[in-house]
Structures are given as structure tokens and as C-alpha cells.
XYZ file of C-alpha atoms in Angstrom:
584
model
C -0.046 0.043 -0.024
C 1.115 3.573 -0.576
C 2.570 5.053 2.480
C 0.038 8.050 2.388
C -2.844 5.376 2.881
C -1.036 3.524 5.834
C -2.617 4.445 9.139
C -0.141 5.520 11.970
C -2.738 4.597 14.666
C -4.383 1.341 15.534
C -7.403 0.534 13.173
C -9.044 -1.897 15.564
C -12.549 -0.472 16.275
C -12.500 -2.254 19.812
C -9.001 -0.824 20.773
C -8.911 0.211 24.467
C -5.158 0.770 24.585
C -3.891 4.275 25.756
C -0.939 4.066 23.381
C -2.579 3.851 19.959
C 0.516 4.117 17.820
C 0.443 1.230 15.279
C 3.300 -1.046 15.497
C 2.211 -4.054 13.320
C 0.462 -4.799 10.148
C -1.394 -8.116 9.620
C -2.146 -9.420 6.123
C -4.083 -12.547 6.848
C -7.705 -12.639 5.677
C -8.946 -13.310 9.132
C -7.701 -9.999 10.303
C -8.203 -8.038 7.049
C -11.891 -8.977 7.246
C -12.211 -6.520 10.112
C -10.786 -3.619 7.997
C -12.852 -3.918 4.577
C -10.466 -6.825 3.482
C -7.456 -4.500 3.737
C -4.278 -5.165 5.780
C -5.078 -3.755 9.208
C -2.819 -2.091 11.559
C -2.526 -2.884 15.270
C -1.062 -1.167 18.342
C 1.072 -3.247 20.640
C -1.872 -4.286 22.842
C -4.140 -5.339 20.096
C -1.288 -7.115 18.377
C -0.684 -9.235 21.519
C -4.306 -10.054 21.728
C -4.815 -11.081 18.063
C -1.489 -12.902 17.696
C -0.506 -15.156 20.628
C 0.095 -18.733 21.365
C -3.633 -19.544 21.115
C -4.550 -17.824 17.982
C -2.989 -16.122 14.997
C 0.207 -18.261 14.918
C -0.192 -18.615 11.093
C -0.884 -15.013 10.299
C 1.547 -13.025 8.307
C 2.497 -10.075 10.308
C 4.812 -7.206 9.646
C 6.148 -5.513 12.743
C 8.355 -2.584 13.293
C 11.954 -3.118 14.232
C 12.332 -3.756 17.872
C 15.229 -3.270 20.300
C 18.299 -5.002 19.068
C 19.109 -6.270 22.745
C 15.810 -8.366 22.579
C 16.551 -10.009 19.198
C 18.170 -13.366 18.490
C 21.991 -13.296 18.030
C 21.715 -13.549 14.217
C 19.007 -11.005 13.856
C 20.923 -8.663 16.235
C 23.972 -8.891 13.994
C 22.156 -8.168 11.023
C 20.534 -5.067 12.599
C 23.683 -3.608 14.061
C 25.651 -4.094 10.699
C 22.823 -2.331 8.916
C 23.144 0.648 11.336
C 26.940 0.681 10.963
C 26.584 0.681 7.054
C 24.207 3.588 7.249
C 26.526 5.610 9.323
C 29.590 4.677 7.055
C 27.763 6.258 4.192
C 28.767 9.721 5.532
C 32.263 9.379 4.237
C 33.816 6.299 2.859
C 37.548 6.145 3.354
C 38.036 5.670 -0.520
C 36.691 9.126 -1.232
C 40.078 10.823 -0.785
C 41.855 8.362 -3.004
C 39.150 8.553 -5.637
C 39.325 12.338 -5.765
C 42.929 12.186 -6.392
C 42.442 9.785 -9.160
C 39.816 11.967 -10.797
C 42.166 15.017 -10.527
C 44.704 12.987 -12.373
C 42.372 11.884 -14.958
C 40.991 15.472 -15.583
C 44.550 16.545 -16.270
C 44.986 13.769 -18.622
C 41.632 14.271 -20.391
C 40.458 10.826 -19.695
C 37.573 11.475 -17.205
C 34.908 10.772 -19.958
C 36.024 7.218 -20.197
C 35.910 6.798 -16.493
C 32.795 4.697 -15.502
C 31.232 6.869 -12.797
C 28.611 4.330 -11.732
C 25.013 4.934 -10.556
C 25.834 5.399 -6.826
C 24.595 8.229 -4.782
C 26.421 11.598 -4.570
C 28.258 12.575 -1.429
C 25.521 14.819 -0.415
C 22.900 12.222 -0.911
C 25.161 9.598 1.048
C 25.467 12.008 3.980
C 21.728 12.455 4.129
C 21.304 8.722 3.915
C 23.406 8.345 7.134
C 20.745 10.143 9.118
C 18.745 7.017 9.120
C 21.593 5.264 10.947
C 21.429 8.061 13.645
C 17.629 7.841 14.076
C 17.802 3.839 14.340
C 20.441 4.154 17.115
C 18.526 6.727 19.204
C 15.139 5.089 18.791
C 16.098 1.446 19.097
C 19.441 1.164 20.836
C 18.873 2.840 24.110
C 21.691 1.692 26.566
C 20.596 -0.657 29.302
C 22.409 -2.793 31.947
C 21.873 -5.819 29.745
C 23.452 -4.393 26.611
C 26.386 -6.433 25.349
C 29.468 -4.363 25.445
C 30.814 -5.697 22.157
C 27.587 -4.480 20.203
C 27.496 -1.229 21.999
C 31.120 -0.550 21.415
C 30.734 -1.157 17.717
C 27.841 1.369 17.440
C 30.024 4.000 19.454
C 32.959 3.465 17.155
C 30.688 3.968 14.090
C 29.301 7.098 15.608
C 32.743 8.493 16.242
C 33.609 7.993 12.593
C 30.217 9.684 11.620
C 31.231 12.662 13.751
C 34.600 13.033 12.074
C 33.115 12.570 8.539
C 30.499 15.416 9.162
C 32.643 17.683 11.129
C 33.753 20.023 8.268
C 30.834 20.662 5.793
C 29.844 23.753 3.826
C 27.541 26.033 5.811
C 24.397 25.061 4.059
C 21.048 23.314 4.754
C 22.594 19.866 4.845
C 25.075 20.913 7.587
C 22.267 22.474 9.500
C 20.293 19.269 9.320
C 23.180 17.062 10.495
C 24.083 19.387 13.262
C 20.550 19.487 14.690
C 20.924 15.671 14.824
C 24.057 15.953 17.034
C 22.586 18.454 19.522
C 18.941 17.290 19.788
C 19.331 13.327 19.513
C 22.923 12.081 20.003
C 24.353 14.357 22.686
C 21.906 12.947 25.298
C 22.238 9.379 24.069
C 26.071 9.552 24.209
C 25.789 10.977 27.788
C 23.655 8.056 28.838
C 26.131 5.681 27.376
C 29.010 7.405 29.182
C 27.109 7.043 32.470
C 26.008 3.388 32.137
C 29.025 1.934 30.245
C 31.997 4.231 30.962
C 34.614 1.673 30.219
C 33.083 0.892 26.737
C 32.982 4.724 25.980
C 36.648 5.214 27.032
C 37.771 1.995 25.151
C 36.406 3.364 21.735
C 38.393 6.563 22.219
C 41.779 4.849 22.815
C 44.548 4.982 20.116
C 44.348 1.108 19.940
C 40.784 0.123 20.563
C 39.501 -3.358 20.757
C 38.840 -5.356 17.596
C 35.023 -4.818 17.624
C 35.502 -0.915 17.995
C 37.631 -0.643 14.740
C 34.954 0.683 12.506
C 35.094 2.912 9.424
C 37.544 5.417 8.026
C 41.204 4.387 8.333
C 40.263 1.014 9.778
C 38.767 -0.133 6.604
C 41.818 0.605 4.597
C 45.456 -0.259 4.549
C 46.919 2.579 6.561
C 50.256 3.167 8.260
C 50.540 3.284 11.978
C 51.021 6.992 11.851
C 47.855 7.385 9.906
C 45.809 5.459 12.505
C 47.105 7.717 15.258
C 46.271 10.988 13.387
C 42.888 9.877 12.149
C 41.986 8.568 15.676
C 43.136 11.707 17.336
C 40.994 13.700 15.001
C 38.098 11.670 15.940
C 38.747 12.537 19.546
C 38.908 16.166 18.725
C 35.576 16.107 16.859
C 33.930 14.736 20.183
C 35.639 17.451 22.134
C 34.091 20.139 20.145
C 30.555 18.767 20.937
C 31.234 18.746 24.668
C 31.202 14.910 24.838
C 34.460 14.566 26.577
C 34.280 15.017 30.296
C 37.272 15.566 32.688
C 37.147 12.009 33.780
C 37.216 10.821 30.137
C 40.037 13.206 29.434
C 42.247 11.943 32.252
C 41.870 8.424 31.164
C 42.497 8.647 27.332
C 45.051 11.516 27.142
C 48.084 9.538 28.788
C 47.389 6.783 26.114
C 47.401 9.235 23.238
C 50.607 11.073 24.433
C 52.452 7.689 24.640
C 51.129 6.647 21.316
C 52.349 9.989 19.800
C 55.695 9.554 21.439
C 56.194 6.014 20.311
C 54.571 5.811 16.883
C 54.833 9.172 15.212
C 58.233 10.206 13.852
C 59.538 13.461 15.153
C 59.509 14.932 11.570
C 55.656 14.155 11.235
C 54.486 15.457 14.606
C 53.943 18.971 13.163
C 50.865 17.585 11.436
C 49.356 17.326 14.928
C 50.453 20.731 16.111
C 47.334 22.530 14.987
C 44.959 20.096 16.812
C 47.143 19.908 19.921
C 47.243 23.846 20.073
C 43.457 23.972 19.744
C 42.869 21.315 22.631
C 45.503 22.639 25.078
C 45.053 26.351 24.602
C 43.944 27.485 28.027
C 41.942 30.428 26.871
C 40.265 28.995 23.715
C 40.172 25.255 24.303
C 36.840 23.644 23.381
C 37.223 21.260 26.426
C 35.883 23.977 28.792
C 38.538 23.167 31.496
C 41.017 25.560 33.102
C 44.718 25.014 32.864
C 45.040 22.983 35.969
C 42.278 20.542 34.893
C 43.572 20.365 31.439
C 46.982 19.201 32.563
C 45.747 17.232 35.548
C 46.518 13.936 33.692
C 50.180 15.208 33.844
C 50.238 16.690 37.267
C 49.026 13.534 38.957
C 52.027 11.661 37.517
C 54.512 13.876 39.509
C 52.953 13.297 42.905
C 54.491 10.480 44.916
C 55.416 8.472 41.729
C 58.400 6.659 40.610
C 61.184 7.819 38.478
C 59.920 5.662 35.525
C 56.535 7.298 35.594
C 58.026 10.778 35.809
C 60.429 10.225 32.918
C 57.513 8.946 30.804
C 55.579 11.990 31.610
C 58.469 14.399 30.849
C 58.896 12.859 27.355
C 55.331 14.007 26.872
C 56.199 17.471 27.982
C 59.131 17.506 25.667
C 56.800 16.782 22.698
C 54.449 19.542 23.636
C 57.346 22.032 24.064
C 58.919 20.956 20.746
C 55.549 21.934 19.143
C 55.644 25.316 20.751
C 52.565 24.540 23.036
C 52.508 26.759 26.110
C 52.302 25.205 29.565
C 51.663 27.660 32.364
C 55.099 28.339 34.104
C 53.535 28.329 37.584
C 51.846 25.066 36.879
C 55.082 23.574 35.436
C 57.073 24.667 38.395
C 54.547 23.090 40.715
C 54.844 19.750 38.858
C 58.571 19.668 38.862
C 58.685 20.623 42.595
C 56.296 17.772 43.374
C 58.426 15.543 41.171
C 61.807 16.437 42.773
C 60.346 15.958 46.212
C 58.899 12.462 45.433
C 62.287 11.358 43.847
C 64.507 12.719 46.651
C 62.414 12.058 49.792
C 60.758 8.718 49.132
C 61.770 5.346 47.995
C 60.303 4.900 44.413
C 58.255 1.538 44.065
C 59.423 -1.019 41.685
C 58.060 -0.750 38.170
C 55.090 -2.875 37.142
C 54.017 -3.500 33.601
C 50.471 -2.261 33.669
C 48.408 0.171 31.622
C 46.548 1.471 34.617
C 46.454 5.310 34.778
C 43.427 5.810 36.910
C 43.639 8.912 39.092
C 42.245 6.888 41.992
C 45.106 4.441 41.960
C 47.412 4.722 45.067
C 50.491 4.129 42.746
C 50.537 5.233 39.206
C 52.528 3.109 36.776
C 53.931 3.980 33.338
C 51.403 3.622 30.481
C 51.887 0.553 28.394
C 50.064 0.107 24.987
C 48.981 -3.437 24.985
C 48.293 -3.297 21.111
C 51.412 -1.538 19.836
C 51.734 -2.318 16.229
C 48.744 -4.385 15.743
C 47.044 -1.646 13.867
C 49.199 -2.215 10.720
C 50.895 -5.068 8.946
C 54.464 -4.319 10.119
C 56.403 -7.142 11.609
C 57.970 -7.181 15.082
C 61.399 -6.044 13.693
C 59.670 -2.909 12.111
C 58.268 -1.632 15.341
C 60.043 1.509 16.613
C 62.138 1.013 19.670
C 61.011 2.635 22.842
C 62.811 5.778 23.847
C 62.295 5.358 27.536
C 65.591 4.637 29.118
C 64.206 3.072 32.322
C 64.658 -0.360 31.086
C 68.501 -0.276 31.029
C 69.191 2.666 33.482
C 69.687 2.271 37.253
C 67.501 4.111 39.783
C 70.066 7.004 40.330
C 70.686 7.392 36.541
C 66.821 7.422 35.909
C 66.391 10.103 38.574
C 69.268 12.224 37.010
C 67.609 11.761 33.597
C 64.394 13.115 35.121
C 66.293 16.114 36.250
C 67.782 16.731 32.856
C 64.364 16.425 31.168
C 62.929 18.870 33.737
C 65.589 21.531 32.999
C 65.351 20.954 29.206
C 61.517 21.395 29.283
C 61.817 24.292 31.540
C 64.294 26.140 29.438
C 62.220 25.464 26.257
C 59.125 26.756 27.825
C 61.022 29.868 28.995
C 61.797 30.518 25.331
C 58.365 29.521 24.055
C 56.673 31.974 26.495
C 59.188 34.642 25.629
C 60.164 35.297 29.312
C 62.362 38.446 29.723
C 65.899 37.631 29.671
C 68.238 38.701 32.426
C 65.218 39.798 34.672
C 67.173 38.925 37.722
C 66.374 36.531 40.743
C 64.182 38.789 42.700
C 60.961 37.842 40.746
C 58.744 35.186 42.152
C 59.097 32.803 39.174
C 62.903 33.291 39.198
C 63.043 32.370 42.883
C 60.967 29.257 42.286
C 63.212 28.150 39.600
C 66.268 28.736 41.797
C 64.698 26.809 44.593
C 63.990 23.939 42.107
C 67.611 23.833 41.108
C 68.706 23.967 44.642
C 66.668 20.918 45.445
C 68.028 19.095 42.451
C 71.556 19.799 43.613
C 70.784 18.258 46.992
C 69.609 14.954 45.376
C 71.655 11.839 46.316
C 72.021 11.002 42.663
C 74.446 13.889 42.209
C 76.894 12.389 44.840
C 80.474 11.469 43.578
C 80.815 8.114 41.994
C 83.645 5.865 40.728
C 84.001 4.972 37.129
C 86.709 4.153 34.539
C 87.620 7.320 32.928
C 88.670 5.459 29.760
C 85.121 4.219 29.158
C 81.830 6.016 28.428
C 80.076 6.611 31.675
C 76.458 7.268 31.605
C 76.352 8.890 35.010
C 79.146 11.353 33.879
C 77.304 12.171 30.667
C 74.118 12.851 32.554
C 75.762 14.984 35.258
C 77.608 17.047 32.560
C 74.375 17.584 30.685
C 72.522 18.402 33.956
C 75.072 21.128 34.932
C 75.136 22.527 31.480
C 71.324 22.976 31.264
C 71.267 24.334 34.874
C 73.860 26.952 33.755
C 71.835 27.846 30.757
C 68.618 28.377 32.900
C 70.543 30.505 35.556
C 72.175 32.462 32.777
C 68.741 33.134 31.202
C 67.481 34.661 34.555
C 70.545 36.374 36.117
C 71.351 40.072 34.968
C 74.322 40.838 32.909
C 77.285 41.947 35.039
C 77.847 45.745 34.871
C 81.224 46.817 33.319
C 83.576 47.971 36.146
C 85.580 51.118 35.411
C 88.883 51.260 37.215
C 89.779 54.797 36.479
C 91.082 56.695 39.347
C 88.703 59.678 38.467
C 85.919 57.317 39.387
C 87.266 56.291 42.727
C 88.406 59.785 44.092
C 85.342 61.670 45.490
C 84.434 64.891 43.856
C 85.336 67.055 46.821
C 88.954 65.723 46.701
C 89.322 66.880 43.103
C 90.698 70.286 43.971
C 94.195 71.655 43.663
C 95.039 70.327 47.123
C 94.531 66.786 46.059
C 97.646 66.998 43.855
C 99.696 67.080 47.007
C 100.360 64.547 49.646
C 97.423 64.015 51.917
C 99.733 63.715 54.828
C 101.055 67.355 54.198
C 99.333 70.674 54.759
C 100.428 73.929 53.105
C 101.224 77.004 55.249
C 102.214 80.551 54.209
C 104.608 82.709 55.999
C 103.005 86.183 56.296
C 106.336 87.955 56.470
C 108.302 86.219 53.643
C 105.247 85.268 51.618
C 106.973 81.819 51.082
C 104.810 78.591 51.334
C 105.856 75.690 53.424
C 104.482 72.167 53.861
C 103.852 70.836 57.355
C 102.763 67.338 58.150
C 99.004 66.839 58.857
C 98.185 64.724 61.899
C 96.239 61.581 61.031
C 93.944 62.426 63.811
C 92.693 65.309 61.822
C 91.691 63.243 58.843
C 88.144 62.342 58.285
C 87.168 58.613 58.163
C 86.335 58.983 54.392
C 89.857 60.353 53.710
C 91.436 57.519 55.731
C 89.620 55.044 53.662
C 90.530 56.671 50.435
C 94.276 56.636 51.488
C 94.126 52.960 52.153
C 92.425 52.336 48.815
C 94.960 54.205 46.850
C 97.843 52.613 48.679
C 96.644 49.231 47.731
C 95.861 50.255 44.022
C 98.001 48.637 41.404
C 100.196 50.804 39.219
C 98.121 52.813 36.732
C 99.120 52.389 33.202
C 98.340 55.136 30.678
C 96.403 53.689 27.740
C 98.173 54.146 24.442
C 96.489 54.419 20.905
C 97.854 51.900 18.322
C 96.756 51.647 14.694
C 96.198 48.095 13.476
C 96.769 47.710 9.763
C 94.361 44.809 9.352
C 91.648 46.872 10.844
C 92.295 50.059 8.908
C 89.464 50.771 6.373
C 91.227 53.593 4.601
C 92.928 51.527 2.041
C 89.540 49.679 1.258
C 87.812 52.897 0.477
C 88.057 53.657 -3.475
C 89.687 56.893 -4.117
C 88.073 59.358 -6.449
C 90.235 59.780 -9.833
C 89.727 62.261 -12.683
C 88.834 60.564 -15.870
C 91.137 61.798 -18.755
C 89.465 62.383 -22.080
C 90.756 63.572 -25.485
C 88.500 65.350 -27.908
C 88.689 63.729 -31.400
C 86.405 66.282 -33.222
C 84.681 69.689 -32.430
C 81.325 70.692 -33.892
C 80.720 74.318 -34.194
C 77.326 75.883 -34.960
C 76.753 79.169 -37.044
C 76.132 81.008 -33.807
C 79.513 80.054 -32.497
C 81.463 81.460 -35.495
C 79.346 84.623 -35.646
C 77.685 83.930 -39.025
């Protein structure tokens, strides 16, 4: 029957249900006879009355799709895969490759020979994906009995859909899709986060479980670097829609920072600079957190933690600093002060291989990616080696490594934030930095040690690097030393620069009134002022004053290099005279 003639309410004349929305259509003649021999529409109550174990078992009934959680496993799988396929219509991963091929064929003039096919356009495909959203919201409400594998697959498909519809032209289609996100999906995702937090977090990890690898880069042969970049963009798309809470942020960010450190080469990290800058901008970040909350996942890893945990966290700060991402100096100094205190005053626990990074854990442990490298087809030999030295360093060397990394990050942040050079040590930040260096110098790891001077000593290299960085930080803060002028005129006070100062300070000049001659008589030391006595002692201990001479250095004389002006000589070969010149 045409959809316009299909009733949306129950067509049973004896219906007594309060909910009269039709959910089933019966095509049997027994039921159709009640509706002028046409298929009849029943509500839920009437459908249960007409079709139960005692009657209507042989009727052909078409019902609406129910909740997948109540379906048989095979039917449930078909329903979930249909929803996932609808969501993937938003942007197949092959679109980017196809557009590159079309551009190449356009240049070659061969596009007319290309079989374009009868598939829907990208705009039509995105509109088709709306049905997947409606099916999720209407049928797949999260319950306590929801299978985690099925719910995780739906969540992963939704994350891909958010990423595919993030950057669209500002037109009616974008308005329609954005309305779905705000009016339908936001509340549904919030309910999933409350009822199935671990499933929600697992879909946002850099290496999700197998059933959560849906759409986009997971459906194509992509490199490990591409997996991390695309996955991080998915996380960013959810952040912009206020779907990442502080609890979720603290759980997923340590794993993302470790994945960026281990799996993305240094020369390719600039591609994540824009995304990281947007996320970690304390003023314009879409997270809605302040700076302390934003970096809480890092701050927690400096409080009463082992050297291996701090070394791993400092490697993340090095990545952020290399990308010129600003970390508040007060927050950074607070982290490092807690870290130095933990390393110097407590005995660090032994390292355990665990991926637990929960804030409520009594002892935090280094983040370990359990699925490193499984996202691509590379072999074990092709995996990048870990850059963390805690596996082959002793504990004092690891503590010294943490100090070196702290000073390196601190010096880089001072340059990134463009702190005033040579501002002195009186400022509050300068004093905090000097206190931090003082606490590092008091650490037991800087105590003298014995080694073979002919062989490479790791402790000696780390100690040398530490003192070089400490000197750079102190030189950045300390003011420039003023130039000392040792001229006598600067030492002698102005009142002594009279004609009497040319004579000995121990003699006084007297004049005989009768003869008019002048004589010099000794002046008692008791009559000298304390200032004059001090000046005498200074001048007595002064080195011999050497008069400066002027010397001309030939190599620095610029006069021979200046071209001299010369008169150009010319001889006239012919002279032309006019009639006026000869008086004609």
C-alpha cells in the first residue's frame, strides 16, 4: 500500500489501549476482514491479543523493528551491521583516493572514459546516514543488559560519523546534521558514558579493541602514523561537541601522548600541532577546562610517583614543548617541585608492567600500550624501539635523567613563552626556579661516583648535561654583570678633585705672612676624616696605573679599502661648431 494510505494509529475499532500508535500490520484474511479486506494496523496491545500462542500463529504479520538487545543473535548482528553501514555512508575512506584519481584523469583528459557508476552523490550519502542516527537513538537505548561488544561497535561507528560530518559547507545539509548531534545524539552519548563508561573510553583509545575498529582508516591499509592521526582527529571532533568530560580526558590522554611519542616520527609530529594547540589552549580550548584541569593527567603523575613514571611524563612534555605549546610556568614549576620532592624524599616503588592510569590508583604506573603495532601489517622487527631509558638505567641514573628532562622542558618553555631575559632573581618565578635547582643539587644521585675514565660513563654524561642545562637556565635569569671602570677619577670623590689633592694628603700647606713663602707641614692623622682615611688605604693598595696608548692596527684600517676618486682623462677627437659660435 502507498505510505500515504497507511494508518499511523491502531485500526481496531474495539481498541482500548492508551498508546494507539500502530506497530504491526497483519495481512491475513481473518484480520483483514475487520478492515474492509485490507491489511489492518494494530497497536502493541491489540497485536498481542490477536496474535499469541492460542490464535494467529499462522498470520503473516509485519512489525516494526524492535530493540536489538531483545533479538536473537543472528538478527541482532544483521540489525547492528545495517546501522553501521548507514553511518559509514557519511564518508567512505576511499573518497580521498578517488578524488585524487579524478584529478589526475582530469589533467590527462580521460575523465569521460571513466565509469562513474550509478551510486549516490556525497551529499545524498550523508543524508542517507541520518537514518542510522535515528535507528540508534530510537532502538538502541543503553541498558544494563546491553552487550559491550555490540554497544562498542555502534559507538565506534558514531565516532567515525562525527569525524566525517565535522567540516561541511555552511548550508542546509550541515544544519540538518548538526541538529541531529545536538537534539538526539548528545543525550544518547551522555547516557552511554554514565552506564557504560569503560566501553565509551575504550572506543576513544589509540588502539581500541577489535570490535571498535569501524570505518575510516580501519577499513583501509593505513600506516601506523595514519591510524594515530585519524584517531586523534576523532577524539577532537567529540571534544568540540562537549562529549569528553574531565574523567574521560584524564583516562584517554596518557595513552594518546604515549602513542604519539612511540609511533609518530619526530618529523611528522608537526601535523598534529594545530590540533594539539586547539585542545591545550588554556583560553580558547573547546574542552571547557581551566589550565589545572587540562593538565591534571600530567600533574597527577608527579605526585608520589616513581622515576619511570616521571620520565615517561616528561617525554610527553618534551613533545608539547617542541611543538611550541604553552604550559603555564607556575603550573610547570609546581609539577617539577612535586616530582623532585617525590624522587628525593621517598623510595620509589618497583616498576610494574600495567596500563593502569586511573587517578584513584594509589600508585601510578607507566602507560603501556598493549596493542602496539597491531594496527598495521608491520612485523615485530619494524616496530620503533622505545625511547624510554628506564629499561636499562639504574635508579640513580633514571632520577638524574628526570632532572635533565625537567631542565630541558623548563628552558624550552621559557623560550616559548618569551620570558624576559636577565630579569634577575628577585621575581617570584625566578626564585621558584632557583629553589627547584637547589633541590635538585641536594639529591643523592649527584653524589660523587667511581667509574673508569677511559670508558663511556652514563652517569658522567648525565651529570655534565645536567650542569650545562642548569647553567643555561641560571644565565637566562641572572642580569648581565655591569662593566667595572677602574679609572682613578671614578674612585676619588668629587670634593677631593681640587688643587690640594695633587699634594700628599699627609702634608698641609702654610704660608709665612712675612716672607710670603709657602711651606708644607705634616698633617696629623687624627685630623683626617674617616672617608679620607679609607681613600688613603684604597689608593695605597691600588695597582700601578698604566696610561692607555693608541695603536693603529693595519688589518683593521679601512682607509685602503675605500675607493679613491680619480679624474677621468678624455681627449676630444672632433669639435662641432654651430653658425652662432662662428658669428655667421
